[in-house]
mmCIF file of N, CA and C in Angstrom:
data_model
loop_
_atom_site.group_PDB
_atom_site.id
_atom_site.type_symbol
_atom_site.label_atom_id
_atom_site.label_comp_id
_atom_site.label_asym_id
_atom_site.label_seq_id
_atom_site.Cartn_x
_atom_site.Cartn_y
_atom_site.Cartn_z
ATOM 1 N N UNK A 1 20.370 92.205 6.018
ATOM 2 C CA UNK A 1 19.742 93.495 6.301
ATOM 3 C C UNK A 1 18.252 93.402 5.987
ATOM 4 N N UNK A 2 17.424 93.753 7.208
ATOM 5 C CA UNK A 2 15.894 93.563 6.912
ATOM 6 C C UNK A 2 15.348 95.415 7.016
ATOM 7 N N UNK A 3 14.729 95.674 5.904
ATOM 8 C CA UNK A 3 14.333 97.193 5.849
ATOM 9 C C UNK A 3 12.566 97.049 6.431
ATOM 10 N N UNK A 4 12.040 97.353 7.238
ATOM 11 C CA UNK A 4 10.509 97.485 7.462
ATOM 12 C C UNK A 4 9.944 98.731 8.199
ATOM 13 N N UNK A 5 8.718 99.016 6.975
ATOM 14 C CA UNK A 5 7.886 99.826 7.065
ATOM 15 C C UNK A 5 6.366 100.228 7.387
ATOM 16 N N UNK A 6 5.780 100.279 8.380
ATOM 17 C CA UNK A 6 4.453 99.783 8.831
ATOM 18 C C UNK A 6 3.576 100.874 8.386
ATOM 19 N N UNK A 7 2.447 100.274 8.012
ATOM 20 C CA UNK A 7 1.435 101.151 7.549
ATOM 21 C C UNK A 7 0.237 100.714 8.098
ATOM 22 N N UNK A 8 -1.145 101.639 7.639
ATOM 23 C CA UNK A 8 -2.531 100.970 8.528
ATOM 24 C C UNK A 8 -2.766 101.948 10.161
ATOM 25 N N UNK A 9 -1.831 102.827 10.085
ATOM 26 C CA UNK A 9 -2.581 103.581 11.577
ATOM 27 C C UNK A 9 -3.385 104.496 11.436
ATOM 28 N N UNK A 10 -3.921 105.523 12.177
ATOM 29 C CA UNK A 10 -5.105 106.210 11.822
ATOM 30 C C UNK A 10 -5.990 106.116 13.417
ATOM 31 N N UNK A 11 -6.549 106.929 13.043
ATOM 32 C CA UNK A 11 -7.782 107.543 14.233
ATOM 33 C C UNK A 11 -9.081 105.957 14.041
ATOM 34 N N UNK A 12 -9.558 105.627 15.160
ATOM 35 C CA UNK A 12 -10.563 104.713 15.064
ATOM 36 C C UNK A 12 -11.426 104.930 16.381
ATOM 37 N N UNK A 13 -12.508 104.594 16.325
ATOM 38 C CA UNK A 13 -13.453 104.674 17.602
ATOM 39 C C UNK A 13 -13.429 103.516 18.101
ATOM 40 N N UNK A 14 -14.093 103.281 19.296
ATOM 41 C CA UNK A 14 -13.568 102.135 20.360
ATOM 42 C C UNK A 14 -14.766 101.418 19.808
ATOM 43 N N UNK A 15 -14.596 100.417 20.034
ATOM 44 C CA UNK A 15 -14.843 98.980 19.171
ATOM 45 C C UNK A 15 -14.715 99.147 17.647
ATOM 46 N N UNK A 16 -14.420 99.231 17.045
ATOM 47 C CA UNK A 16 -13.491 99.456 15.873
ATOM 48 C C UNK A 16 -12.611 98.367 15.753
ATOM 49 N N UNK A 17 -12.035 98.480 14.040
ATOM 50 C CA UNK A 17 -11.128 97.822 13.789
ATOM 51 C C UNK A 17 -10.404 98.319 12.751
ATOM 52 N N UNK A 18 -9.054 97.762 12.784
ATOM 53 C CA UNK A 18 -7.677 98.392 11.904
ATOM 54 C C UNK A 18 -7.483 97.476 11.717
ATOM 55 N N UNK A 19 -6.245 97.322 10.616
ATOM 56 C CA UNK A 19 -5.595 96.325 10.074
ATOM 57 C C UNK A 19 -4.390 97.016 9.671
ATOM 58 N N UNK A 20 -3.433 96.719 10.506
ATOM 59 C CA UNK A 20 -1.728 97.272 10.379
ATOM 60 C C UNK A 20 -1.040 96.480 9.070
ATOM 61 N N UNK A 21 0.100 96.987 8.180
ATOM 62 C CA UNK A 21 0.743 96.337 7.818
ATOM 63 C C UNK A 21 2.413 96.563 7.911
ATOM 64 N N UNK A 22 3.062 95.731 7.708
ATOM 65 C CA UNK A 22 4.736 95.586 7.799
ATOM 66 C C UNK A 22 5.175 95.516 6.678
ATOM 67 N N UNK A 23 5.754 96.223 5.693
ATOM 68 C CA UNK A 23 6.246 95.812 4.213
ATOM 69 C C UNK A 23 7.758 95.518 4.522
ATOM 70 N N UNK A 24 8.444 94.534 4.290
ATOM 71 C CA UNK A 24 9.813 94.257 4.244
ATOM 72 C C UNK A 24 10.562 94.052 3.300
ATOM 73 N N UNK A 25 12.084 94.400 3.144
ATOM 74 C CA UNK A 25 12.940 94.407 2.411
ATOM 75 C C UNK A 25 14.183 93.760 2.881
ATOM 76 N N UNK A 26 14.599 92.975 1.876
ATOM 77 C CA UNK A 26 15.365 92.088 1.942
ATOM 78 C C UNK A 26 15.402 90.696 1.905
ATOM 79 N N UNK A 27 16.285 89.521 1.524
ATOM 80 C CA UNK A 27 16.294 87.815 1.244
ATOM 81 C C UNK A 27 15.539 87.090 2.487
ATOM 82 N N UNK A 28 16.372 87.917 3.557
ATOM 83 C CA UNK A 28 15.686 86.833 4.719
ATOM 84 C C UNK A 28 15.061 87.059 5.653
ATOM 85 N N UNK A 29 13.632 87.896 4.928
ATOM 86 C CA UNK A 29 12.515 87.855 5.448
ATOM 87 C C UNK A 29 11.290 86.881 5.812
ATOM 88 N N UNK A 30 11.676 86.051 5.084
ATOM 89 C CA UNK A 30 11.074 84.594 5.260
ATOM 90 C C UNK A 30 11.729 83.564 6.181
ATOM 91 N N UNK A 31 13.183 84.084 6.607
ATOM 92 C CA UNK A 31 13.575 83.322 7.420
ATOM 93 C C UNK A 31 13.785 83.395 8.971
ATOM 94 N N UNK A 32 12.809 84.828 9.176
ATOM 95 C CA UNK A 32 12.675 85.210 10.474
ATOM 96 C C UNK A 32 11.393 85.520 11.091
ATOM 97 N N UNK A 33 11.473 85.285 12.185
ATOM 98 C CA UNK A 33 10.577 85.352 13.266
ATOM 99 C C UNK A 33 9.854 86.896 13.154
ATOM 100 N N UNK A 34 8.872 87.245 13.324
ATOM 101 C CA UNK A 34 8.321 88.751 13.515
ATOM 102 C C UNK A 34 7.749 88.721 14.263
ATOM 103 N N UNK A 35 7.243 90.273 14.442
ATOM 104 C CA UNK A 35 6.293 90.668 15.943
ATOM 105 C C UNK A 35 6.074 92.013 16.034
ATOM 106 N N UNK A 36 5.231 92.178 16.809
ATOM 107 C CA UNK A 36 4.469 93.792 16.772
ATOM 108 C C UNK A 36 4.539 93.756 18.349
ATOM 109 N N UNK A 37 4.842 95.576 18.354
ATOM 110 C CA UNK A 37 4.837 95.715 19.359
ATOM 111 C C UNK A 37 4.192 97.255 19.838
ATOM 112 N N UNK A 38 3.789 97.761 20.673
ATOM 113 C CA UNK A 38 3.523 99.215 21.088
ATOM 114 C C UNK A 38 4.060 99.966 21.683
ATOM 115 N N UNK A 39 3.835 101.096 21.776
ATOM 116 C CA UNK A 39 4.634 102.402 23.007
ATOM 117 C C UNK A 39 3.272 103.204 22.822
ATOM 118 N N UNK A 40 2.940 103.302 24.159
ATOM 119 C CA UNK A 40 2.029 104.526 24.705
ATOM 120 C C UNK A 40 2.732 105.534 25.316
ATOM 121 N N UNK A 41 2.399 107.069 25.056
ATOM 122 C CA UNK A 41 3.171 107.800 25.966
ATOM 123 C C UNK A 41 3.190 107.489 27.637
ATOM 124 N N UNK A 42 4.277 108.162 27.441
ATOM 125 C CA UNK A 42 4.938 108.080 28.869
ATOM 126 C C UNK A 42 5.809 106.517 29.170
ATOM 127 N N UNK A 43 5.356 105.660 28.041
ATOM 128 C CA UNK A 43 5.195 103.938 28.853
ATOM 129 C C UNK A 43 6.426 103.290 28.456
ATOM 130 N N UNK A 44 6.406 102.165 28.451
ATOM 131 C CA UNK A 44 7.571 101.171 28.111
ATOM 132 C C UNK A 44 7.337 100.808 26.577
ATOM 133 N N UNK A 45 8.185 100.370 25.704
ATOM 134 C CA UNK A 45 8.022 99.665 24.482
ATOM 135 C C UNK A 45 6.500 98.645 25.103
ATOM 136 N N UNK A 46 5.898 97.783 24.756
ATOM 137 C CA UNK A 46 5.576 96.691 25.056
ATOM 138 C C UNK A 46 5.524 95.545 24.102
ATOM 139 N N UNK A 47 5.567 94.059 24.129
ATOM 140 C CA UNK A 47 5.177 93.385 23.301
ATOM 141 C C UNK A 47 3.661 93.007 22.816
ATOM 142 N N UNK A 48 3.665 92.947 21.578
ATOM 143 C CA UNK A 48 1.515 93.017 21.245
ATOM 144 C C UNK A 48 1.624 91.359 20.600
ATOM 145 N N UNK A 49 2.102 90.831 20.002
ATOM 146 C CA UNK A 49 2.223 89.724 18.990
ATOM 147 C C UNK A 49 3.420 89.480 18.218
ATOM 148 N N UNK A 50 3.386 87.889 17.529
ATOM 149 C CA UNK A 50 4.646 87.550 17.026
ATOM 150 C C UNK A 50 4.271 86.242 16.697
ATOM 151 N N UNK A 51 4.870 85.960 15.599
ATOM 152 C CA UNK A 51 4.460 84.737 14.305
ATOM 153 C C UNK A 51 5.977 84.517 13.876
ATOM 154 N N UNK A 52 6.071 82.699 13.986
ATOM 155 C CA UNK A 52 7.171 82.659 13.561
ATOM 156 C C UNK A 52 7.048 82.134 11.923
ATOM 157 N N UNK A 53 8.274 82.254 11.560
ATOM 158 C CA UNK A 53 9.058 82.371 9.907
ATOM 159 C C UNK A 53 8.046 81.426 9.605
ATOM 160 N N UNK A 54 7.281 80.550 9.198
ATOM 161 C CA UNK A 54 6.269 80.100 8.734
ATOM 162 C C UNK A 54 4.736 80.585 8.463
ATOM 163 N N UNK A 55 4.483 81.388 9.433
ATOM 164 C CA UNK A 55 3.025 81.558 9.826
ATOM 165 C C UNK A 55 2.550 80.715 10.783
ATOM 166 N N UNK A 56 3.170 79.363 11.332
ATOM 167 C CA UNK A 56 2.407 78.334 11.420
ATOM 168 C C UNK A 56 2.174 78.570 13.038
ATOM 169 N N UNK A 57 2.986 78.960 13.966
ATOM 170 C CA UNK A 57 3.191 79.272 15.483
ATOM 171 C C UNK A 57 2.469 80.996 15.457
ATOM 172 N N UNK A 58 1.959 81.464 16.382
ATOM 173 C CA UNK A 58 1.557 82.597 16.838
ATOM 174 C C UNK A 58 1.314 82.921 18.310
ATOM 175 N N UNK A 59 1.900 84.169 19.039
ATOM 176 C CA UNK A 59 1.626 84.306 20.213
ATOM 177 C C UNK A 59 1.501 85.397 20.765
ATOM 178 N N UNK A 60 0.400 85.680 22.038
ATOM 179 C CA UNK A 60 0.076 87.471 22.108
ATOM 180 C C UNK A 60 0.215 87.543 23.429
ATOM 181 N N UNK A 61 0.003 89.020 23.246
ATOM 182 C CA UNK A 61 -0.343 89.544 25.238
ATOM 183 C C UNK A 61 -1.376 88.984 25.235
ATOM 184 N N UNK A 62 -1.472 88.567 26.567
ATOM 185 C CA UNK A 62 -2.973 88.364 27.197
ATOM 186 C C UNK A 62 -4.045 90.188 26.973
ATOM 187 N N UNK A 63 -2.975 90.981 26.808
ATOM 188 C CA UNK A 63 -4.333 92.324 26.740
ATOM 189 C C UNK A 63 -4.890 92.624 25.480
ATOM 190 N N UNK A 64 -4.384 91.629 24.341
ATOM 191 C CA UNK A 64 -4.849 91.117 22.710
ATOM 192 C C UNK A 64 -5.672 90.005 22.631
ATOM 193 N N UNK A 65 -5.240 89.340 23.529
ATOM 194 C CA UNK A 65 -5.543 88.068 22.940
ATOM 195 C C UNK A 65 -6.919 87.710 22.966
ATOM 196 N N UNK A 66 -7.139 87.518 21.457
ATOM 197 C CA UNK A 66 -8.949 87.078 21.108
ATOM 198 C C UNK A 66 -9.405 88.460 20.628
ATOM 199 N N UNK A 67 -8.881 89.675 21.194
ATOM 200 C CA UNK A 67 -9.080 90.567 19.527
ATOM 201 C C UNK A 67 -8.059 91.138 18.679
ATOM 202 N N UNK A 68 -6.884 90.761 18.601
ATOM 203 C CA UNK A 68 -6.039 90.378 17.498
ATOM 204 C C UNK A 68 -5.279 89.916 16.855
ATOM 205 N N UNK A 69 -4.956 89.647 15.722
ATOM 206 C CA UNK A 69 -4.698 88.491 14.922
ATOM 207 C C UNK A 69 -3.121 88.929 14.202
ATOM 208 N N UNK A 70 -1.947 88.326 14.153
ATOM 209 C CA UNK A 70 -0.663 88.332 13.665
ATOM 210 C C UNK A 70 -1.327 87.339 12.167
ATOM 211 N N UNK A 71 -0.548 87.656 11.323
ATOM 212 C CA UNK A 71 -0.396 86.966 9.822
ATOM 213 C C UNK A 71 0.638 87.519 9.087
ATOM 214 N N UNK A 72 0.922 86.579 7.991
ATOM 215 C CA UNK A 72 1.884 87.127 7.392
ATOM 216 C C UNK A 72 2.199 86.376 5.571
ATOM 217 N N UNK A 73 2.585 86.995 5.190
ATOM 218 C CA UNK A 73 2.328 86.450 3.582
ATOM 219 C C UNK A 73 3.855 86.610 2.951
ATOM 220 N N UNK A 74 4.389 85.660 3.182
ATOM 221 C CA UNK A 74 6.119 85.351 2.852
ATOM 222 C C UNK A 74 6.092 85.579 1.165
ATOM 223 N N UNK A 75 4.963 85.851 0.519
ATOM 224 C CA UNK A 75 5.591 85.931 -1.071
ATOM 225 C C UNK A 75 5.330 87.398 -1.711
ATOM 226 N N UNK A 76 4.490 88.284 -0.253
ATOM 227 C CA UNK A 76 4.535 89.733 -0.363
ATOM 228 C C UNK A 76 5.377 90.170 0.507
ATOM 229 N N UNK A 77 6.277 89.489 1.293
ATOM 230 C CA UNK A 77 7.375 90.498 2.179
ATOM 231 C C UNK A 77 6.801 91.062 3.121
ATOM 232 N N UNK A 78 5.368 90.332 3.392
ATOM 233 C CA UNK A 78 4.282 91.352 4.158
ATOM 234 C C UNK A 78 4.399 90.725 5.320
ATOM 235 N N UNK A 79 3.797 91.118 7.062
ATOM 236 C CA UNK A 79 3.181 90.891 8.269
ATOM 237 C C UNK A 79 2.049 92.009 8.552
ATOM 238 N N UNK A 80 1.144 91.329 8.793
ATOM 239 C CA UNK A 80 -0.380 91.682 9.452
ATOM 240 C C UNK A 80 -0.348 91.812 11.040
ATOM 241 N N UNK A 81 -1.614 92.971 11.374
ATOM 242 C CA UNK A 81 -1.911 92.828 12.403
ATOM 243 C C UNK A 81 -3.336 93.425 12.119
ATOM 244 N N UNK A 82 -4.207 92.398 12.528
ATOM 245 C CA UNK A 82 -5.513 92.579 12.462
ATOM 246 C C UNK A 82 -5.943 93.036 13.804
ATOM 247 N N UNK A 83 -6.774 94.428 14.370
ATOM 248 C CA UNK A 83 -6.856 94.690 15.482
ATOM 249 C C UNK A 83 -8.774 94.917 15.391
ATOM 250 N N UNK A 84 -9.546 94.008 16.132
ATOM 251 C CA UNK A 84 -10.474 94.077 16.319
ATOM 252 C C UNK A 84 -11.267 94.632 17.979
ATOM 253 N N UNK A 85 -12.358 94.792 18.120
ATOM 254 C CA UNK A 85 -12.871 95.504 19.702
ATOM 255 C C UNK A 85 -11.462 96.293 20.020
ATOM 256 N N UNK A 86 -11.536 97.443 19.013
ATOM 257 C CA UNK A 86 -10.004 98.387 19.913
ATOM 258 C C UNK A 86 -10.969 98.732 21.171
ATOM 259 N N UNK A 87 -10.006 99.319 22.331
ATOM 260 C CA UNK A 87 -9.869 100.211 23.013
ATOM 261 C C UNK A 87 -9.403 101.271 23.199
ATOM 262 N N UNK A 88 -10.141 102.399 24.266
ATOM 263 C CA UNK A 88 -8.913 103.279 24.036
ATOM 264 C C UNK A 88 -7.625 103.296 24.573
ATOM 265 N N UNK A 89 -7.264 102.270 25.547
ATOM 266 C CA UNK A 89 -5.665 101.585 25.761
ATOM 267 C C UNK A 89 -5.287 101.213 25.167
ATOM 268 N N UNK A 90 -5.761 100.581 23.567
ATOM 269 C CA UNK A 90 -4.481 100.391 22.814
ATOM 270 C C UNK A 90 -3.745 101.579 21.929
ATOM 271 N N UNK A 91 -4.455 102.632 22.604
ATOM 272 C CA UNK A 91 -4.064 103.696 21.611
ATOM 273 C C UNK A 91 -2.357 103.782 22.292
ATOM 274 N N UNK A 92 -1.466 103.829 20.973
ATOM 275 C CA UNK A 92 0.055 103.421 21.108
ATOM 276 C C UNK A 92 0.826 103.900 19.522
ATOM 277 N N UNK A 93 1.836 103.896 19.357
ATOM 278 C CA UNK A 93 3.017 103.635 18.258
ATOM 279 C C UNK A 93 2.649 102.307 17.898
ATOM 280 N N UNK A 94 2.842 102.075 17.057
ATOM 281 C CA UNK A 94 2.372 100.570 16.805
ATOM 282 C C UNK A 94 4.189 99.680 16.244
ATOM 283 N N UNK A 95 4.720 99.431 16.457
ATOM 284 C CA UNK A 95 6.362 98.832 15.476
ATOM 285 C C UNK A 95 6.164 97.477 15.168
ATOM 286 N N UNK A 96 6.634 97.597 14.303
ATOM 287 C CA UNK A 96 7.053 95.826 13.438
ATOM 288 C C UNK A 96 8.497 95.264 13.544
ATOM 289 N N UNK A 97 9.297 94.379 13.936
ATOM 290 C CA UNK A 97 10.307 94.367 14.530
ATOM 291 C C UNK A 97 10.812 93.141 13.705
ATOM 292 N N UNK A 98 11.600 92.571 13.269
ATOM 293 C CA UNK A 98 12.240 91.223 13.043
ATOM 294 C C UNK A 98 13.135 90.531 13.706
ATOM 295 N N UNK A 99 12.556 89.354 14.172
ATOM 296 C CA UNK A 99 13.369 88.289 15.227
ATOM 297 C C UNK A 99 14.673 88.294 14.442
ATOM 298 N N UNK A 100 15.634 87.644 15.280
ATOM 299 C CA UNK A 100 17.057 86.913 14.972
ATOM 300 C C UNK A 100 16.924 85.562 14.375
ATOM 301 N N UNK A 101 16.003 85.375 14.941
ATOM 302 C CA UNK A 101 15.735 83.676 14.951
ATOM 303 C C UNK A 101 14.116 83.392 14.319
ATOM 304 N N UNK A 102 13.897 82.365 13.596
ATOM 305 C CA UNK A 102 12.797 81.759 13.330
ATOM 306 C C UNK A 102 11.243 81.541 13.623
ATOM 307 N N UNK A 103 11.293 81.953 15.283
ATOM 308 C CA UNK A 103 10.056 81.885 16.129
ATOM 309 C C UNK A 103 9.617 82.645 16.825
ATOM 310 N N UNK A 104 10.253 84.273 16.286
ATOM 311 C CA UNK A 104 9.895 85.217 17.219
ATOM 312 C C UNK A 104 9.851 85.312 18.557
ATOM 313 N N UNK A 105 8.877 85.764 19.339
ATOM 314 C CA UNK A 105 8.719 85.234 21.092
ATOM 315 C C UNK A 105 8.524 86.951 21.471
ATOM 316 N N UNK A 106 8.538 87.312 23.301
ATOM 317 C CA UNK A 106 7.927 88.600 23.145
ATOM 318 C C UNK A 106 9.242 89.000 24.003
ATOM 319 N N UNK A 107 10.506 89.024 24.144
ATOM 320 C CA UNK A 107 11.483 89.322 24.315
ATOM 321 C C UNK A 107 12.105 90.466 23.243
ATOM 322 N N UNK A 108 11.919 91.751 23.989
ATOM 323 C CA UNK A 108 12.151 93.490 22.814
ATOM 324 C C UNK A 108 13.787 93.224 22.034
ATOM 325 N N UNK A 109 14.411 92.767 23.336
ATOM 326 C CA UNK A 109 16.069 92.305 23.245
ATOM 327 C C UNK A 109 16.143 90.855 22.017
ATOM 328 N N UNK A 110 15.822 90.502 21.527
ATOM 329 C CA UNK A 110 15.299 89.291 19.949
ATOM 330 C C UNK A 110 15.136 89.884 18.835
ATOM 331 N N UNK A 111 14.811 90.636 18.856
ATOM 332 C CA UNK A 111 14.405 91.235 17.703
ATOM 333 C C UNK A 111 15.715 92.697 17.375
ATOM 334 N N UNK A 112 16.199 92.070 15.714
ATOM 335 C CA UNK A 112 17.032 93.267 15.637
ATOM 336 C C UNK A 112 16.948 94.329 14.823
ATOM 337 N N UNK A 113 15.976 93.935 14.195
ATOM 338 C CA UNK A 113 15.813 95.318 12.739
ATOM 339 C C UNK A 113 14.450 95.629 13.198
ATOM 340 N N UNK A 114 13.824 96.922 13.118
ATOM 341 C CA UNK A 114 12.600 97.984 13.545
ATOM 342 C C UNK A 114 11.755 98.926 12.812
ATOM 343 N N UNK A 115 10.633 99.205 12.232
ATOM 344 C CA UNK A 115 10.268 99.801 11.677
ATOM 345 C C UNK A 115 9.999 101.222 12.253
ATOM 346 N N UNK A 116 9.879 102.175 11.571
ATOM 347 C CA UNK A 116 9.919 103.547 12.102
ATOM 348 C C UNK A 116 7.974 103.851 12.975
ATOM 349 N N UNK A 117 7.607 103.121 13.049
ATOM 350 C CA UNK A 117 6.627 103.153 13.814
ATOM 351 C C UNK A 117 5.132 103.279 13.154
ATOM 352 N N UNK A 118 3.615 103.045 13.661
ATOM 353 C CA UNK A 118 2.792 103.765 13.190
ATOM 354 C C UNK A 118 1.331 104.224 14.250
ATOM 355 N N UNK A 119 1.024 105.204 14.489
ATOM 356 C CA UNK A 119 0.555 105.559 15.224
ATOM 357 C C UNK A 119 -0.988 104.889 14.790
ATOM 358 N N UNK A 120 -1.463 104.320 16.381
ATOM 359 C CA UNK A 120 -3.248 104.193 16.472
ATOM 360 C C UNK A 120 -4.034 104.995 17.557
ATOM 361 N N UNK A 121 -4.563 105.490 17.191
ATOM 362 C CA UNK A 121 -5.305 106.231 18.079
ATOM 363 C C UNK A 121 -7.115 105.888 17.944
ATOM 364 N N UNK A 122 -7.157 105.651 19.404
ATOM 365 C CA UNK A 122 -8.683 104.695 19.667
ATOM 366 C C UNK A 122 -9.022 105.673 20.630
ATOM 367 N N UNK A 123 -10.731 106.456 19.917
ATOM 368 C CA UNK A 123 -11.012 107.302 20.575
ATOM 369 C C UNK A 123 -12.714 106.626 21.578
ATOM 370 N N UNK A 124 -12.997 107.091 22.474
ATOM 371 C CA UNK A 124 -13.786 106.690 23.160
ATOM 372 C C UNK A 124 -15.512 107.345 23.182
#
């Protein structure tokens, strides 16, 4: 059983930056894959990023990639999401999700435990 809780959302102006966090509960949090993901109204879940059970692998949307950063610190139970040059399209729910498996990936259907969400809002 993986318990996660995301924190770090808040109002920001466009080019701005946030820094999300994931606090987790439970043994085998170190032994799984994570990943962040969004929901804009009206829209689909989407995938944003995902770091597998090491730190050592990382992989994003192309509509992140190069301004933000997945991390994660296996001896605080923690995952990062560093969000730099926001826009106001990333304004979304922000979720922290935990893979099944070791290496995460951006497949919504992989991931089985979910955090209750955290809202970003990027104003223009």
């Amino acid at each position: 059983q993986v318990q996660l809780v995301e924190s770090g959302g808040g109002l920001v102006q466009a080019g701005g930056s946030r820094r999300l966090s994931c606090a987790a509960s439970g043994r085998t949090f170190s032994n799984r894959g994570m990943g962040w993901f969004r929901q804009a109204p009206g829209k689909e879940r989407e995938f944003v990023a995902c770091i597998s059970w090491s730190g050592g692998s990382t992989y994003y949307a192309d509509s992140v990639k190069g301004r933000f950063t997945i991390s994660r610190d296996n001896s605080k139970n923690t995952v990062y999401l560093q969000m730099n040059s926001l826009k106001p399209e990333d304004t979304a729910v922000y979720y922290c999700a935990a893979n099944r498996a070791i290496f995460g990936g951006s497949e919504i259907t992989s991931y089985d435990y979910w955090g209750q969400g955290t809202q970003v809002t990027v104003s223009s």
